[in-house]
Short mmCIF file of C-alpha atoms in Angstrom, two decimals:
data_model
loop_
_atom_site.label_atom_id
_atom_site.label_comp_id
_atom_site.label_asym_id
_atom_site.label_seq_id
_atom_site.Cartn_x
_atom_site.Cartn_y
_atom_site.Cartn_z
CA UNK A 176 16.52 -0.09 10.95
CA UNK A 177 13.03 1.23 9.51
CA UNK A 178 10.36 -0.77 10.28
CA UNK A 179 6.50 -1.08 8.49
CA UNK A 180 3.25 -2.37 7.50
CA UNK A 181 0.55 -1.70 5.63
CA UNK A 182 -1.25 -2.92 2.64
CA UNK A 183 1.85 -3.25 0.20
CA UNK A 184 0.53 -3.27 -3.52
CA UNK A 185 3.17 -1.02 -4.79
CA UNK A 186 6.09 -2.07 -2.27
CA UNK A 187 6.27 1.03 -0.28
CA UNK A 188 6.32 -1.14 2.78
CA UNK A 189 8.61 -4.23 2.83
CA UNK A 190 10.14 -4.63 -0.83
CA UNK A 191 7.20 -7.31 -1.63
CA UNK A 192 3.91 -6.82 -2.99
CA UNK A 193 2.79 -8.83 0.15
CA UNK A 194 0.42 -7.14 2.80
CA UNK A 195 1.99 -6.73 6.41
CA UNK A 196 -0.29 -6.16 9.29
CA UNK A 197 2.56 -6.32 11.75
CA UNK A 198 5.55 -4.59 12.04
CA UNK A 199 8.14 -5.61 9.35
CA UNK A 200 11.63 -4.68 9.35
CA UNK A 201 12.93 -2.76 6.35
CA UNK A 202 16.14 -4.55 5.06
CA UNK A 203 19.32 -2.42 4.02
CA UNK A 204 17.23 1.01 5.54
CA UNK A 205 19.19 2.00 9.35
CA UNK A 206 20.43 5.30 11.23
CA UNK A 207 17.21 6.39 9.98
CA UNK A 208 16.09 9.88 11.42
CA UNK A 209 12.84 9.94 9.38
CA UNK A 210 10.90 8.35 7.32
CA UNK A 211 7.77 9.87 4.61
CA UNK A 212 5.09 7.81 3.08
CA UNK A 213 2.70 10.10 1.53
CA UNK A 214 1.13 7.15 -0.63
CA UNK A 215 2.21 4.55 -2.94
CA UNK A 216 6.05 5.07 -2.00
CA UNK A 217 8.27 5.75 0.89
CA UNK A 218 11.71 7.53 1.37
CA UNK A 219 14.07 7.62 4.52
CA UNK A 220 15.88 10.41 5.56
CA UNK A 221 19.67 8.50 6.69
CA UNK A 222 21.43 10.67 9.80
CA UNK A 223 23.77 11.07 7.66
CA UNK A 224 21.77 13.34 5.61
CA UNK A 225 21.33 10.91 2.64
CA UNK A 226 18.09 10.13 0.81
CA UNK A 227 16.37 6.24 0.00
CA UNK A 228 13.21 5.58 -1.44
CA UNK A 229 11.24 2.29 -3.04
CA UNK A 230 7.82 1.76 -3.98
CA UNK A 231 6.14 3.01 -6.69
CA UNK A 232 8.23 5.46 -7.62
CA UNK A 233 7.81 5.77 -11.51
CA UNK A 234 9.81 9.00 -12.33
CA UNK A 235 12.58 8.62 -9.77
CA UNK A 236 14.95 7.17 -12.06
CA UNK A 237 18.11 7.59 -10.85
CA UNK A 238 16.83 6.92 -6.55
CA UNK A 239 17.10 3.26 -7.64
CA UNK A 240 15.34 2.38 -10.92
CA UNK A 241 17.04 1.84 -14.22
CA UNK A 242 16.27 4.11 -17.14
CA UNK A 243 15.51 2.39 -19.84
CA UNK A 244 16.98 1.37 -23.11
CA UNK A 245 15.89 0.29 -26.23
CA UNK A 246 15.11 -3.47 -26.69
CA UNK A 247 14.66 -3.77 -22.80
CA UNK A 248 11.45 -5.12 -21.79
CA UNK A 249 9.80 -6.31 -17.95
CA UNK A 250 10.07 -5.29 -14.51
CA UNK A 251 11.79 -7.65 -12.43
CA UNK A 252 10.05 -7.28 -9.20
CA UNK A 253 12.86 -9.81 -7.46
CA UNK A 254 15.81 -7.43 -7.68
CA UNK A 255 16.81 -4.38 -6.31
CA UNK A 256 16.33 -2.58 -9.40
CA UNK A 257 13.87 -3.26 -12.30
CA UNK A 258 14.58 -3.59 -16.11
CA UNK A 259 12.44 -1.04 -18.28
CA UNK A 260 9.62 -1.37 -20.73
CA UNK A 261 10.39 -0.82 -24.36
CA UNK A 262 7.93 2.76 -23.89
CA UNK A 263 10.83 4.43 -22.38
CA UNK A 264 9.40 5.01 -19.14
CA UNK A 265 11.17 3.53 -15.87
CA UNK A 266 9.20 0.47 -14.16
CA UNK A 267 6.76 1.80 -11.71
CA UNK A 268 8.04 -0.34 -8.95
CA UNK A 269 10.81 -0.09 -6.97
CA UNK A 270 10.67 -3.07 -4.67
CA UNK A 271 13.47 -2.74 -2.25
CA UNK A 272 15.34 0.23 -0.74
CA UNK A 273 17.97 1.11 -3.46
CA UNK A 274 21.40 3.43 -3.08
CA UNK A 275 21.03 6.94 -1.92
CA UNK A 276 19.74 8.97 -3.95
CA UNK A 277 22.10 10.89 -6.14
CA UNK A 278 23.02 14.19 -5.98
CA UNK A 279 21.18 15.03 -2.92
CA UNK A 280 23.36 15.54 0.45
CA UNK A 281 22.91 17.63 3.92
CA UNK A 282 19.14 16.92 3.61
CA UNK A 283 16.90 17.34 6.79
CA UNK A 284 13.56 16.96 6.23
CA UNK A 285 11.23 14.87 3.64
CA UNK A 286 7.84 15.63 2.49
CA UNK A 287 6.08 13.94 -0.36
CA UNK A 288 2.99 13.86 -2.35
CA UNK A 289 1.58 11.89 -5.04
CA UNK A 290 4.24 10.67 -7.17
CA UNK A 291 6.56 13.61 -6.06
CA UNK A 292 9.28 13.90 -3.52
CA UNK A 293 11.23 17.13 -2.19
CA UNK A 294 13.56 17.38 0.20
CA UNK A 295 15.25 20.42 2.33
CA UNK A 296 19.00 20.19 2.77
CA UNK A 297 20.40 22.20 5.77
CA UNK A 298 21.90 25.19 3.76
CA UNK A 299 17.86 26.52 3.30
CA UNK A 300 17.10 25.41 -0.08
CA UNK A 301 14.66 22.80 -1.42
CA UNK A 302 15.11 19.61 -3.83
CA UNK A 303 12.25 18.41 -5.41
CA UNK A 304 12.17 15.32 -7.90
CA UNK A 305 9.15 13.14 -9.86
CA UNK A 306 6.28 13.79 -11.52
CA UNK A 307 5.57 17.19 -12.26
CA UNK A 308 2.52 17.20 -13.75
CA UNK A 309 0.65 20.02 -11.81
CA UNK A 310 4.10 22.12 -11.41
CA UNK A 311 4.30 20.11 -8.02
CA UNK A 312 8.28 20.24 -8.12
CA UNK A 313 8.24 23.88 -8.12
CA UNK A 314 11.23 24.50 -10.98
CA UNK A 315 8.88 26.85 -13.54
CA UNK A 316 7.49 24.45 -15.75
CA UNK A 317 4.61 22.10 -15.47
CA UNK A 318 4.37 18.33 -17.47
CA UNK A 319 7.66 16.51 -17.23
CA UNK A 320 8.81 14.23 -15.33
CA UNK A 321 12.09 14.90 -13.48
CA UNK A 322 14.42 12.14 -12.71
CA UNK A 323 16.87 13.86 -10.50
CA UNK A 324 16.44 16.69 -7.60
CA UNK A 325 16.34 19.80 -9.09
CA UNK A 326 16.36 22.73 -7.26
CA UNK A 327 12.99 24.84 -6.43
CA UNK A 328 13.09 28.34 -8.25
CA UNK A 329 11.24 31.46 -7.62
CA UNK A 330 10.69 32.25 -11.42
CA UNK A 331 12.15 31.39 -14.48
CA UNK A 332 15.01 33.74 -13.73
CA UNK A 333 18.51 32.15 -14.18
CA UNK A 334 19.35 31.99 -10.64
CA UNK A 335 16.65 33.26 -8.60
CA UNK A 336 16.26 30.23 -6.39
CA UNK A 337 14.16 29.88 -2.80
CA UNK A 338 16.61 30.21 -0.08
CA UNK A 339 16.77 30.28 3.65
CA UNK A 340 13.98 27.76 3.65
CA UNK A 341 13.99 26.10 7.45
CA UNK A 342 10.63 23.56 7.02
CA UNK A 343 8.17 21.94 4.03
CA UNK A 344 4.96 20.68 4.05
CA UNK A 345 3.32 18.63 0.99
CA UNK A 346 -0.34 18.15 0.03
CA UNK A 347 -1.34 15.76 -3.22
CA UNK A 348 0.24 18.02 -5.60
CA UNK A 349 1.39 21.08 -4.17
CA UNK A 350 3.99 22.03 -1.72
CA UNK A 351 4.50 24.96 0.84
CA UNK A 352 8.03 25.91 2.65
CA UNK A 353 8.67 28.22 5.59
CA UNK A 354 11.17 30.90 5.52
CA UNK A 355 12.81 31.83 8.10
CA UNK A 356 11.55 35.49 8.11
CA UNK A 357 7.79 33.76 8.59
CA UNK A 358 6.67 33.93 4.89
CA UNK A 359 5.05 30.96 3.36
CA UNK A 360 5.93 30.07 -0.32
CA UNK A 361 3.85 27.48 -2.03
CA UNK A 362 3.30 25.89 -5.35
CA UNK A 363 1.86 23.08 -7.47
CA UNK A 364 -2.30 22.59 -7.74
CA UNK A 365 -4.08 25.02 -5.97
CA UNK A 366 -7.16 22.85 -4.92
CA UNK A 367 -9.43 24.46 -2.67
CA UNK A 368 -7.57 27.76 -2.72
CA UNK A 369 -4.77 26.23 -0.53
CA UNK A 370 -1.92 28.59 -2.83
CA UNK A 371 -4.13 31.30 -4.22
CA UNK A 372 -7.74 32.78 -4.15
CA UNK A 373 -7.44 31.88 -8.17
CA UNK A 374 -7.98 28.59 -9.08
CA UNK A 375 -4.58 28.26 -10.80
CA UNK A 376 -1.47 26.13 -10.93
CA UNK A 377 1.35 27.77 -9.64
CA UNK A 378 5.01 25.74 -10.97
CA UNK A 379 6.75 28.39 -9.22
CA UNK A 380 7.19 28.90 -5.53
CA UNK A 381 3.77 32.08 -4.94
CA UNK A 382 4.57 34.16 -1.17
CA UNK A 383 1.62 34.14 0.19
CA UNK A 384 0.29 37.79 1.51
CA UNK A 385 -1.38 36.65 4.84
CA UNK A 386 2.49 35.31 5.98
CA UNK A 387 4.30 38.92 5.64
#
């Protein structure tokens, strides 16, 4: 069972909005073989190779919030899922640890950033899911929001995904993965030159030279 504290505005911790400053077990989160929290939401990696996550994790529709509808209105922070606004945008908080996310099997290893997730699954390839607003989720576009894991592409091309990937590492909004030949692919915002010597967003996975 996952255990926490922390200053718990958004309900990354314990499922509350209520601070913990000792350890707190995690409720309905066990055979846990890691666990990210790269901000204002957590996820746990299952040994099972199944994903959870809770907190604020606007954009993550389908890892435990409910999509909304028309004529639904309020988050109900005492359930395991929320009802929507009437904006069409899922609530911002999930409070408790919800079902595993779907889709996304064989994972093994997490990494996060600021209102993104992605996740490696054991054949090599990478999942990433959330906001997207710096092409942090590494599928070719930048601006949407992606409620499911979607695979990381190298380019646009129909098919040219990132393969034989064998470890990730997140920053805010950008994300680098280790082949297993030694290169280093990143993408997302390239602050401080951490893709690119250009100061440019990169919503596609960029080798970088100095790895070859």
């Amino acid at each position: 069972m996952g255990t926490c504290w922390a200053a718990d505005e958004l309900s990354q911790c314990n499922g509350t909005d209520t601070s913990s400053l000792t350890p707190t077990k995690i409720q309905g989160v066990q055979d846990v073989v890691q666990l990210d929290t790269p901000g204002s939401h957590s996820c746990a990696l299952w040994a099972n190779g199944k994903v959870q996550c809770w907190g604020d994790v606007l954009g993550f529709g389908p890892a435990g919030l409910t999509i909304c509808t028309s004529g639904e209105s309020g988050c109900d922070a005492g359930g395991s899922s929320c009802t929507c606004n009437t904006d069409g945008e899922p609530c911002s908080k999930a409070w408790k640890p919800h079902a595993f996310v779907p889709g996304l099997s064989h994972v093994v290893h997490l990494a996060g950033g600021d209102g993104f997730q992605c996740a490696l699954r054991a054949n090599g390839t990478v999942w990433c899911w959330g906001r997207n607003s710096y092409g942090s989720l590494g599928i070719g576009v930048t601006g949407s929001t992606v409620n499911v894991p979607t695979q990381v592409v190298k380019d646009s091309t129909a098919g040219n995904v990132l393969t034989g990937i064998v470890d990730i590492s997140t920053a805010t909004y950008a994300t680098c993965a280790l082949h297993a030949n030694g290169q280093v692919w990143c993408w997302g915002r390239n602050d401080n030159g951490i893709i690119k010597e250009i100061d440019e967003t990169e919503s596609s996975p960029l080798r970088n030279r100095n790895s070859d």
